[in-house]
mmCIF file of C-alpha atoms and ligand atoms in Angstrom:
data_model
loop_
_atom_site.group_PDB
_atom_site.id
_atom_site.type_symbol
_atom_site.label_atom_id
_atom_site.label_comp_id
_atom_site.label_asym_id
_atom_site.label_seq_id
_atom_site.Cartn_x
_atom_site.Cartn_y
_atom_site.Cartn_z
ATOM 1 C CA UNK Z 1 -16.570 70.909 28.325
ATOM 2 C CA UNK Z 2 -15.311 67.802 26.586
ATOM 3 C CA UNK Z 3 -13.107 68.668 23.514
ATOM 4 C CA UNK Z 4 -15.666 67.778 20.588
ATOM 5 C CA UNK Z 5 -18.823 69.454 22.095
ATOM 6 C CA UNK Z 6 -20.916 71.563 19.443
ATOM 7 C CA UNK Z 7 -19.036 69.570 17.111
ATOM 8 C CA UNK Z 8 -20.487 67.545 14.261
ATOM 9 C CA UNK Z 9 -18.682 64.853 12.207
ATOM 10 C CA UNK Z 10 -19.348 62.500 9.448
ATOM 11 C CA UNK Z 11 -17.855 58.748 9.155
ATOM 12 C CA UNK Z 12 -17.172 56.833 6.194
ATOM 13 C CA UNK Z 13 -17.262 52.982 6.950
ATOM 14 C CA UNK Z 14 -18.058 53.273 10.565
ATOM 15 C CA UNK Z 15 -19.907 50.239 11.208
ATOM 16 C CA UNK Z 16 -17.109 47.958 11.485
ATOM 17 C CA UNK Z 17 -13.180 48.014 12.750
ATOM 18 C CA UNK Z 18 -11.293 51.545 12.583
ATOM 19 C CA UNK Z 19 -14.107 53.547 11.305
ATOM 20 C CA UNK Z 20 -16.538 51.869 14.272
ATOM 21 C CA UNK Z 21 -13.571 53.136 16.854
ATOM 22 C CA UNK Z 22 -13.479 56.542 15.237
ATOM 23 C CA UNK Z 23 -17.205 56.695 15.839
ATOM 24 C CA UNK Z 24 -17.316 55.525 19.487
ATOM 25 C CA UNK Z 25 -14.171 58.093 20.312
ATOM 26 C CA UNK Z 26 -15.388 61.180 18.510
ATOM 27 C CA UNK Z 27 -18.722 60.828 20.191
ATOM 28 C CA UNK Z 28 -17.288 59.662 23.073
ATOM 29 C CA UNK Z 29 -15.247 62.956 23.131
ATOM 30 C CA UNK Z 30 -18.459 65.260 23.193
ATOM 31 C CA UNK Z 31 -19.577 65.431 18.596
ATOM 32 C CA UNK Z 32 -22.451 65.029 16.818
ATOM 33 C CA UNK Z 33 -21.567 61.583 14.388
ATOM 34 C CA UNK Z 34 -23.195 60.743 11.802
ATOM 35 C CA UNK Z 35 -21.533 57.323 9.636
ATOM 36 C CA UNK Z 36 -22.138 55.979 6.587
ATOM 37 C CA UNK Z 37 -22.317 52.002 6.655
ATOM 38 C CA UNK Z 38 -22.574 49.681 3.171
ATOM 39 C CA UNK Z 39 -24.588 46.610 3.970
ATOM 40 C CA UNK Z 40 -24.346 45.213 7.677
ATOM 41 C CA UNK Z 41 -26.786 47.033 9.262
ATOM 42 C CA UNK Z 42 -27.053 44.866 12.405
ATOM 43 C CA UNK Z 43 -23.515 45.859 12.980
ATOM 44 C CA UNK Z 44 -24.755 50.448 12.199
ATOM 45 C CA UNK Z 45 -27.404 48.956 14.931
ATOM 46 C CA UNK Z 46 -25.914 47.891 17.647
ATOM 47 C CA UNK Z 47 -23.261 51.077 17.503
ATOM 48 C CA UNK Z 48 -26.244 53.585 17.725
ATOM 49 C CA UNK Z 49 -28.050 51.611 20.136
ATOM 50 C CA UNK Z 50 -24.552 51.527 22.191
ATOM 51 C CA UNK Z 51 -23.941 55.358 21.900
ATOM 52 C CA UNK Z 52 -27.298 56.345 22.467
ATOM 53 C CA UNK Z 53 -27.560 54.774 25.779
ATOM 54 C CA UNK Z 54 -24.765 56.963 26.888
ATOM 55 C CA UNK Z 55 -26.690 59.778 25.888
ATOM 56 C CA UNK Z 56 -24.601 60.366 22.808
ATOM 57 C CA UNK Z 57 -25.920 61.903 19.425
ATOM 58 C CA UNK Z 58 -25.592 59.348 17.048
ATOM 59 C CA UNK Z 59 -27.095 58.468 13.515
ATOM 60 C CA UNK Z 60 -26.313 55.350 11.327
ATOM 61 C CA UNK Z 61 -26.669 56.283 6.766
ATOM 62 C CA UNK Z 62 -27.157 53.192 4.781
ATOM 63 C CA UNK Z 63 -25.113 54.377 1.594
ATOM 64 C CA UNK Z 64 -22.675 53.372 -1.041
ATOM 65 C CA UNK Z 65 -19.675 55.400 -0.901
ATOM 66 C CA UNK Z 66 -18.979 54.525 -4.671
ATOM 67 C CA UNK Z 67 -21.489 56.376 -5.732
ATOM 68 C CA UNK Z 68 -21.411 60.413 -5.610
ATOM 69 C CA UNK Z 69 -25.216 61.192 -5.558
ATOM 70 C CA UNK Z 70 -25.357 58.873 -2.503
ATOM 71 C CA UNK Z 71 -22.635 60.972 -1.055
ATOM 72 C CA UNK Z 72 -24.389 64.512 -1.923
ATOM 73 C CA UNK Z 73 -27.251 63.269 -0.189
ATOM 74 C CA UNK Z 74 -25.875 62.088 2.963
ATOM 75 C CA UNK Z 75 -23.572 65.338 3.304
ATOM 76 C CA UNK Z 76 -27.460 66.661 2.569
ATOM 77 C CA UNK Z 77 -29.030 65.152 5.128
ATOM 78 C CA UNK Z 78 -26.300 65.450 7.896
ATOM 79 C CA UNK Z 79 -26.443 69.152 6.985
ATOM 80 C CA UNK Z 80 -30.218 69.420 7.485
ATOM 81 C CA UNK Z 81 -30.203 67.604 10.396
ATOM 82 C CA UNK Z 82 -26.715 69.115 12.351
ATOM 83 C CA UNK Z 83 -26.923 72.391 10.620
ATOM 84 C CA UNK Z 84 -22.783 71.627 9.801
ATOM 85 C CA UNK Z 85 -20.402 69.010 9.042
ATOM 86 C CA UNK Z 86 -17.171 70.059 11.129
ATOM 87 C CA UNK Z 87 -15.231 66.933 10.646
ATOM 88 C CA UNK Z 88 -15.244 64.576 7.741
ATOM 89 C CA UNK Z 89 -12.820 60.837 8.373
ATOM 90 C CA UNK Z 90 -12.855 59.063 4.677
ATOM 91 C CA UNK Z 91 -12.372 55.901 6.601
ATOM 92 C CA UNK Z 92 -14.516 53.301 4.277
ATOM 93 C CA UNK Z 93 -12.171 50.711 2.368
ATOM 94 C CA UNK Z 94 -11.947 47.646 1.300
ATOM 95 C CA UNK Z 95 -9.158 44.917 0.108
ATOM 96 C CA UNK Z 96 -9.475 42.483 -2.889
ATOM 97 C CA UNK Z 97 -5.909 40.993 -3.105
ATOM 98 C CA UNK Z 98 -4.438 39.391 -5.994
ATOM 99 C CA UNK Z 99 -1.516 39.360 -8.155
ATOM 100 C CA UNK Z 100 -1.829 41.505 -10.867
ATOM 101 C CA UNK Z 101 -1.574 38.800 -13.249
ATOM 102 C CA UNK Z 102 -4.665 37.554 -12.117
ATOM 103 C CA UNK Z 103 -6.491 40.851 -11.103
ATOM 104 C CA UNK Z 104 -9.666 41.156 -13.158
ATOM 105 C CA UNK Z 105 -11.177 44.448 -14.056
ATOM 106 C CA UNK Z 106 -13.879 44.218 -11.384
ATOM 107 C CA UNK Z 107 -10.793 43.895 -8.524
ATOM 108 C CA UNK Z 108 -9.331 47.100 -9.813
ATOM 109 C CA UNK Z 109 -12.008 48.892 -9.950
ATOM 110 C CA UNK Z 110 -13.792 47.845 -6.905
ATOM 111 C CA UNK Z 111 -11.105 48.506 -4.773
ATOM 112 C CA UNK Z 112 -10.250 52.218 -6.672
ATOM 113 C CA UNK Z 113 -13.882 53.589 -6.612
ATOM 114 C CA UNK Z 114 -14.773 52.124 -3.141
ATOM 115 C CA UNK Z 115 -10.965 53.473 -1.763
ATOM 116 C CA UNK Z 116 -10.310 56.472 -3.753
ATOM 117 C CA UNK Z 117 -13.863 57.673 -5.361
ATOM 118 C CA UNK Z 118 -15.092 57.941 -2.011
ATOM 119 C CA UNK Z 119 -13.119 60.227 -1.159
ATOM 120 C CA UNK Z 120 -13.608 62.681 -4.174
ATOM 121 C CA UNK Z 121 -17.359 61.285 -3.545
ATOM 122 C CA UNK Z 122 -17.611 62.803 0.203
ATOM 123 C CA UNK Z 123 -14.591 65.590 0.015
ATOM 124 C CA UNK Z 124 -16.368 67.193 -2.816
ATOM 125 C CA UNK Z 125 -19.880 67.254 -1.257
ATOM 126 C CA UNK Z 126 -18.247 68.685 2.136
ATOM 127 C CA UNK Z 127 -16.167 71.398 0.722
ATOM 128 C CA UNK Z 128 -19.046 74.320 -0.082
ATOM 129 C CA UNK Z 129 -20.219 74.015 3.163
ATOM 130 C CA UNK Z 130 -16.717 73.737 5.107
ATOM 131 C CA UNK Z 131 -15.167 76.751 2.850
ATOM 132 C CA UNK Z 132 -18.636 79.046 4.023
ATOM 133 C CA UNK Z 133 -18.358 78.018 7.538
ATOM 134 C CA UNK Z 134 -13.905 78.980 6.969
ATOM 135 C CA UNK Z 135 -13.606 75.911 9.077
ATOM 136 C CA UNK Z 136 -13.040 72.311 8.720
ATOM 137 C CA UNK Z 137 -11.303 68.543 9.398
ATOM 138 C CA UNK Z 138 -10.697 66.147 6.496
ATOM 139 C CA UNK Z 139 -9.022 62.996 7.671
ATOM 140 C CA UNK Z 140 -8.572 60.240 4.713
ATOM 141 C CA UNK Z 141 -7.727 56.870 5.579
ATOM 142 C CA UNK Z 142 -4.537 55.927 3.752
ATOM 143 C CA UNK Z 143 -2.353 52.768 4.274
ATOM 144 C CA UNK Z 144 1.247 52.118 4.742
ATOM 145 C CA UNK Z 145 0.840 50.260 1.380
ATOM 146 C CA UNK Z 146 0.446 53.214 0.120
ATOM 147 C CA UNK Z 147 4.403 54.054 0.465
ATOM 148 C CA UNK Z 148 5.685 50.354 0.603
ATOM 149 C CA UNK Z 149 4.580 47.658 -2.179
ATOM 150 C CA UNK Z 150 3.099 44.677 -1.065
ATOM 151 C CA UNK Z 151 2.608 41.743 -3.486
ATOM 152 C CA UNK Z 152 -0.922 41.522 -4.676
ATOM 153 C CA UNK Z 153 -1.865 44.799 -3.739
ATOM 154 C CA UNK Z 154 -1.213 46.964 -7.087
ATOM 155 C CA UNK Z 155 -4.817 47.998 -6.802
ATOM 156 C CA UNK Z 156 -4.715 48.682 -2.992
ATOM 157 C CA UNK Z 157 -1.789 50.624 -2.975
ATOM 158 C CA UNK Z 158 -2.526 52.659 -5.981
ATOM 159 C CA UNK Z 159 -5.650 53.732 -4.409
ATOM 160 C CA UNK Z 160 -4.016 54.609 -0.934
ATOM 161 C CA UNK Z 161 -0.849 56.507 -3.093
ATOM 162 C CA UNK Z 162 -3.678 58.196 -4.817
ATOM 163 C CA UNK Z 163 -5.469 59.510 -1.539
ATOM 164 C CA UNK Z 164 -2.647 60.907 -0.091
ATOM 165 C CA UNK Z 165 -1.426 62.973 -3.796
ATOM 166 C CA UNK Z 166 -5.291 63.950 -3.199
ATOM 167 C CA UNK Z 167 -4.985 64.904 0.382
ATOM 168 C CA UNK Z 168 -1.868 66.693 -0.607
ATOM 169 C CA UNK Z 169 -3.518 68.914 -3.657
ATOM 170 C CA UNK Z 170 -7.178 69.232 -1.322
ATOM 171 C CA UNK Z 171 -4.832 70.660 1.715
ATOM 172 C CA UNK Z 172 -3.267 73.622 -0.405
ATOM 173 C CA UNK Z 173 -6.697 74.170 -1.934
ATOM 174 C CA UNK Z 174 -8.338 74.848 1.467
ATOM 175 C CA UNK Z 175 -5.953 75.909 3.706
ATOM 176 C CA UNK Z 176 -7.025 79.716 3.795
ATOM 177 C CA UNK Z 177 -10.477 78.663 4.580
ATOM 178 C CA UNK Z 178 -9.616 77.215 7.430
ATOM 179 C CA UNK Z 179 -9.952 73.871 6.571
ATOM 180 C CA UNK Z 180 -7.130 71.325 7.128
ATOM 181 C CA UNK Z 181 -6.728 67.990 5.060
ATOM 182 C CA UNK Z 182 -4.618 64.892 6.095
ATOM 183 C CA UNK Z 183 -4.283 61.147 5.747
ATOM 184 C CA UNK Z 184 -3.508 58.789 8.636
ATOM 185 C CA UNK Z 185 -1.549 55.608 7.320
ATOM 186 C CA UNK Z 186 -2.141 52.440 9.614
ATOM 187 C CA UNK Z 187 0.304 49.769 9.917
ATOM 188 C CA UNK Z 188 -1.358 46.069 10.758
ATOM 189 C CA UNK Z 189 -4.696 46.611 13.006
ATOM 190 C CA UNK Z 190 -6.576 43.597 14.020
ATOM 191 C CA UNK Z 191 -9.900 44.229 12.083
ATOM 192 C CA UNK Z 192 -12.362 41.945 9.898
ATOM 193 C CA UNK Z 193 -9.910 43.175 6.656
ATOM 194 C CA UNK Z 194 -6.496 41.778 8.438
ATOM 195 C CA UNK Z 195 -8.452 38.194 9.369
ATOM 196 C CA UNK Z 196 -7.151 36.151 6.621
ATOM 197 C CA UNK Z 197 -3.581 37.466 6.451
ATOM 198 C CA UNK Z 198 -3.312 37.244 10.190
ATOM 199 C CA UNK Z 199 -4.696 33.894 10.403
ATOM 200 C CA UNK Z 200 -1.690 33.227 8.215
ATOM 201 C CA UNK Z 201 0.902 34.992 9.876
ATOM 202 C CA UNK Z 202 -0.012 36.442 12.639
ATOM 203 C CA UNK Z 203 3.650 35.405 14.362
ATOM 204 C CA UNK Z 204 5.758 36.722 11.533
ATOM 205 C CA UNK Z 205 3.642 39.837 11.401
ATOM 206 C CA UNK Z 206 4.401 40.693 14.691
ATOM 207 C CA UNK Z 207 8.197 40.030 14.377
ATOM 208 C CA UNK Z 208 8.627 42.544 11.839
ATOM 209 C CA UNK Z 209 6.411 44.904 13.839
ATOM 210 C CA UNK Z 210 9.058 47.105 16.049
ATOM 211 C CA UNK Z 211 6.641 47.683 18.820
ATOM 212 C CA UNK Z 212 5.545 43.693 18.493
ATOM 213 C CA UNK Z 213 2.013 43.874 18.724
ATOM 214 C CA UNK Z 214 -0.671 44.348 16.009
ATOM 215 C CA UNK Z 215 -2.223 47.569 16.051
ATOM 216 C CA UNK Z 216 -5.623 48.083 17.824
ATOM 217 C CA UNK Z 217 -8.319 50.013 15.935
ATOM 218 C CA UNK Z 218 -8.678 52.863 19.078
ATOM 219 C CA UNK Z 219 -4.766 52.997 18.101
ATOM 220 C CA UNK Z 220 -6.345 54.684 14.965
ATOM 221 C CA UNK Z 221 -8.759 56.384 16.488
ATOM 222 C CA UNK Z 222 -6.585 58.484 18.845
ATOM 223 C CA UNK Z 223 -4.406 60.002 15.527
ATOM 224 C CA UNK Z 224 -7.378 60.514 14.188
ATOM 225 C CA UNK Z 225 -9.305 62.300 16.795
ATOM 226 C CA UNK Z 226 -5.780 64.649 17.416
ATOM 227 C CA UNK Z 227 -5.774 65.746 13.529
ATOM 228 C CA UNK Z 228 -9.420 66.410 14.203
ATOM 229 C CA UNK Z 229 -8.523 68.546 17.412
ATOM 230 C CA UNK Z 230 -8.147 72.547 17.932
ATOM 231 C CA UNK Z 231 -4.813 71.403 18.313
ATOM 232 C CA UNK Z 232 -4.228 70.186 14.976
ATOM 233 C CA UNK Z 233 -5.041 73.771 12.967
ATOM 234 C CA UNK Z 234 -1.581 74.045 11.720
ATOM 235 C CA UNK Z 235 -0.732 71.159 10.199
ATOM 236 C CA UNK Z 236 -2.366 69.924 6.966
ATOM 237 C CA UNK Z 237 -1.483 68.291 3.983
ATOM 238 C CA UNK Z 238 0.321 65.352 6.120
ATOM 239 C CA UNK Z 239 0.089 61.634 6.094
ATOM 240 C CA UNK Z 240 0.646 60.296 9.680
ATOM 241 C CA UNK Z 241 1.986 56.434 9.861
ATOM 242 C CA UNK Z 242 0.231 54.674 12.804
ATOM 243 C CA UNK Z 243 2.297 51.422 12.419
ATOM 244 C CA UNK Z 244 4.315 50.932 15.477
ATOM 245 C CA UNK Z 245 7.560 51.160 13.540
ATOM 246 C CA UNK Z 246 6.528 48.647 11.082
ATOM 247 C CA UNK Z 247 7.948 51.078 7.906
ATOM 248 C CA UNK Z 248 11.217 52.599 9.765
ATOM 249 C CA UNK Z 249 13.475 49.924 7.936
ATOM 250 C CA UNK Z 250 17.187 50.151 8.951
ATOM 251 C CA UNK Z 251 18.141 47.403 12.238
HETATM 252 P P1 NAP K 301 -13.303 46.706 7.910
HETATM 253 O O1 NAP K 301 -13.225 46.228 9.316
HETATM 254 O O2 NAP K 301 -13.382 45.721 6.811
HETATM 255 O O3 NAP K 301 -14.536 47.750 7.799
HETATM 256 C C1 NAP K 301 -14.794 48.360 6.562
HETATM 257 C C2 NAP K 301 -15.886 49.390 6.742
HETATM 258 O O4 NAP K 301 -16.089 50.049 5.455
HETATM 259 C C3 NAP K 301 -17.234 48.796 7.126
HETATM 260 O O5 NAP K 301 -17.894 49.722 7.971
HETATM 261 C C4 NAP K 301 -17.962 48.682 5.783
HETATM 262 O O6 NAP K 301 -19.399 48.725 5.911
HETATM 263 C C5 NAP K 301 -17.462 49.943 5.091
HETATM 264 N N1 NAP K 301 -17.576 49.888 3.616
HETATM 265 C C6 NAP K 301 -16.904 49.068 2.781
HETATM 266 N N2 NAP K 301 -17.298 49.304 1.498
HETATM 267 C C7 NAP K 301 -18.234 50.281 1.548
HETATM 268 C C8 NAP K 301 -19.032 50.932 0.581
HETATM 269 N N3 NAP K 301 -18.942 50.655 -0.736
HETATM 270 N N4 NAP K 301 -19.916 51.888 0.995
HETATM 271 C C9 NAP K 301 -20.038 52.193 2.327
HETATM 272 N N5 NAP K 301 -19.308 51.608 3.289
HETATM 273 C C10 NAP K 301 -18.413 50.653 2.912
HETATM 274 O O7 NAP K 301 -12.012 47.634 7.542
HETATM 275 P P2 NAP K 301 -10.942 48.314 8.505
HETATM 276 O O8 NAP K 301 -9.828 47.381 8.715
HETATM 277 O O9 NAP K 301 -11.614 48.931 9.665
HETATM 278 O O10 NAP K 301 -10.387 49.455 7.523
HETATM 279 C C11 NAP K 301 -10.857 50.799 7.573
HETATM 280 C C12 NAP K 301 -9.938 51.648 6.710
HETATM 281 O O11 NAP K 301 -8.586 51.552 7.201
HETATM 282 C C13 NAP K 301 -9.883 51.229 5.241
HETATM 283 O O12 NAP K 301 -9.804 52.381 4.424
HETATM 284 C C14 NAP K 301 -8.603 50.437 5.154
HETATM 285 O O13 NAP K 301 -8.065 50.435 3.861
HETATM 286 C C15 NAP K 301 -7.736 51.199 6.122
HETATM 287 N N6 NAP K 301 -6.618 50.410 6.648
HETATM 288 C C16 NAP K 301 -6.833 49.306 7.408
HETATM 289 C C17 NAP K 301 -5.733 48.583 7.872
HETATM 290 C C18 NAP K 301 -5.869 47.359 8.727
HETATM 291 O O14 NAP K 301 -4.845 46.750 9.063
HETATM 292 N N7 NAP K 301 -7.083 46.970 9.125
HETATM 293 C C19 NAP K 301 -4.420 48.986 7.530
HETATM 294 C C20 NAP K 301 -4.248 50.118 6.746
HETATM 295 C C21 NAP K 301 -5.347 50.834 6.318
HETATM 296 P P3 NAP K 301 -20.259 47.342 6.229
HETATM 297 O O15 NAP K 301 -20.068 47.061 7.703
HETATM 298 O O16 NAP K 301 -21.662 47.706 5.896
HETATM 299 O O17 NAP K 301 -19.675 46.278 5.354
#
């Protein structure tokens, strides 16, 4: 029996980058995944039609994680359909860099409700049925930003700090149901969101990267699928840095 089977799990952003790797290794490992994608649905398309013709169980949402009846319906549907949602991975995000200065209203608030809504959005709509079933897996997709400023990324990192004070408050709240709630905090991983920086600087990215090498979105994926495990049921409330060494600091 592979580790996931009976399983069912639901993926924010899972079209594209970490979210798509979270997809292909949780099904991969035996669940039920359902994944919520924003607008490139050739992208949702191809992953089904991929999975599928392993003989996985796969199903692609169209939806707006911004916006909470979206969410209540998709938790909805993946509940009529599965019966359950096991595992939840708040994985959808997106950057809109600029010095604050500059940042207009839309940049802020883009970035907050599609980072840090979304996860109220999809945590709230989960936790009824996870608290009746006294079992559960919330996994929220922080950043190391969220610990270490970056210039031009007030908005970013106030919405990562924010999900892990959430994930922190959520993981007390649920903890004698069974449930377990942490944040995984990626370093640099070579997705579309990392293109424009790493066309810049790839070479001094790597250089201050102890491991030297980017980070790879299965890199993710593994942390992810481990705080997802049977083996994970005692820890919750953490935020796990998947950066090869990038934030140790020191020599
Ligand atoms: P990505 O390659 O740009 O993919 C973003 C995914 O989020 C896509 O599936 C996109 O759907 C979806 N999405 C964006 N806005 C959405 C919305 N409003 N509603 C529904 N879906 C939406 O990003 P990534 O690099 O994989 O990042 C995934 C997560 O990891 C994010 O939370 C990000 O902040 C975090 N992270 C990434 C890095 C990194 O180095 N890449 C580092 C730290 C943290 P479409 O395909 O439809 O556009």
């Amino acid at each position: 029996m592979t580790k996931f089977e009976g399983r069912t799990a639901l993926v924010t952003g899972g079209s594209r980058g970490i979210g798509r790797a979270i997809v292909k290794a949780l099904a991969q490992a035996g669940a039920k995944v359902a994944f919520v994608y924003q607008s490139n649905a050739q992208a949702a398309d191809e992953l089904v039609a991929e999975l599928t013709a392993q003989n996985l169980v796969v199903k692609a949402y169209q939806a707006d994680v911004r916006n909470k009846e979206a969410a209540d319906q998709v938790v909805q549907q993946v509940v009529e359909a599965w019966g359950k949602i096991d595992i939840l991975v708040n994985n959808a995000g997106i950057v809109r860099d600029t010095l604050l200065a500059m940042m207009s209203p839309e940049q802020w608030h883009d970035v907050i409700d599609t980072n840090l809504t979304s996860v109220f959005n999809f945590c709230q709509a989960v936790t009824r049925p996870m608290m009746s079933a006294r079992y559960g897996r919330i996994i929220n997709m922080s950043s190391v930003a969220a610990e270490f400023g970056n210039k031009g990324q007030a908005n970013y990192a106030a919405s990562k700090g924010g999900i892990e004070g959430f994930t922190r408050c959520l993981a007390k709240e649920l903890a004698s149901r069974g449930v377990t709630v942490n944040a995984v905090a990626p370093g640099f991983i070579e997705t579309d969101m990392t293109v424009a920086v790493r066309n810049a600087a790839e070479a001094e990215i790597k250089k201050a990267i102890p491991a030297k090498r980017l980070g790879q979105p299965d890199d993710i994926a593994n942390a992810v699928l481990f705080l997802a495990s049977e083996a994970a049921s005692y820890i919750t409330g953490q935020s796990l840095k998947v950066d090869g060494g990038l934030t140790l600091g020191g020599f």
